[in-house]
XYZ file of C-alpha atoms in Angstrom:
97
model
C 102.806 100.739 97.961
C 100.842 103.678 99.312
C 98.341 101.273 100.881
C 101.210 99.466 102.613
C 102.611 102.788 103.870
C 99.210 103.759 105.258
C 98.823 100.364 106.928
C 102.307 100.752 108.410
C 101.435 104.191 109.810
C 98.344 102.687 111.446
C 100.498 99.905 112.906
C 103.130 102.293 114.264
C 100.486 104.380 115.986
C 100.220 101.427 118.426
C 96.709 100.548 117.367
C 97.477 96.947 116.403
C 100.141 94.324 117.102
C 102.389 92.275 114.843
C 99.908 89.380 114.746
C 97.295 91.631 113.175
C 99.530 93.907 111.111
C 101.607 91.348 109.228
C 98.638 89.249 108.033
C 97.094 92.504 106.754
C 100.212 93.082 104.654
C 99.829 89.608 103.158
C 96.102 90.111 102.480
C 96.724 93.490 100.837
C 99.433 91.978 98.627
C 97.259 89.026 97.642
C 94.305 91.300 96.925
C 96.484 93.450 94.674
C 97.600 90.252 92.962
C 93.982 89.316 92.247
C 93.431 92.696 90.609
C 96.540 92.260 88.484
C 95.439 88.773 87.453
C 91.975 90.026 86.454
C 93.745 92.745 84.480
C 95.486 90.073 82.434
C 98.948 90.031 83.984
C 100.733 86.670 83.605
C 100.758 84.480 86.727
C 104.536 84.688 87.266
C 104.407 88.504 87.168
C 101.455 88.549 89.549
C 103.376 86.415 92.034
C 106.464 88.619 91.649
C 104.355 91.685 92.438
C 102.780 90.009 95.464
C 106.252 89.198 96.765
C 107.454 92.743 96.062
C 104.587 94.197 98.110
C 105.208 91.803 101.011
C 108.930 92.592 100.848
C 108.161 96.314 101.050
C 105.962 95.767 104.106
C 108.703 93.608 105.602
C 111.295 96.331 105.120
C 109.056 98.929 106.776
C 108.513 96.513 109.679
C 112.247 95.875 110.081
C 113.065 99.584 109.896
C 110.536 100.261 112.655
C 111.820 97.377 114.789
C 115.361 98.739 114.545
C 114.448 102.104 116.078
C 115.696 102.070 119.666
C 113.048 102.758 122.272
C 113.705 105.498 124.827
C 115.408 104.044 127.876
C 116.406 100.766 126.217
C 119.993 99.754 126.842
C 119.963 96.839 124.398
C 120.170 97.529 120.696
C 117.380 96.062 118.552
C 118.210 92.828 116.754
C 117.493 92.848 113.026
C 117.466 89.046 112.863
C 114.654 89.007 115.434
C 112.655 91.427 113.292
C 113.173 89.290 110.198
C 112.222 86.106 112.052
C 109.095 87.722 113.540
C 107.877 89.000 110.188
C 108.653 85.797 108.292
C 107.026 83.607 110.948
C 103.846 85.698 110.881
C 103.751 85.417 107.073
C 104.161 81.617 107.315
C 101.423 81.367 109.941
C 99.101 83.486 107.805
C 99.636 81.378 104.720
C 99.385 78.122 106.675
C 96.056 79.224 108.177
C 94.647 79.856 104.695
C 95.260 76.262 103.565
């Protein structure tokens, strides 16, 4: 989870956009899954851990999205944040196939 936190800090420093950040979260999670699999973890537990890591990155993303920007009169929409993250994950996984 520390790797995801560090990636999130890099993202929030305005160095990269959603289209780059979210696929990184997926790649980090899948890479961790490969290490767990090599270590002998059963496939269903590996997949559960991959999903847990992606979920953690998703929550950090949503929390950041929900912070109002100075001068904004409209409140952030959590559903938009969820849709943005989930769509980027789908696009990332679709591109890998």
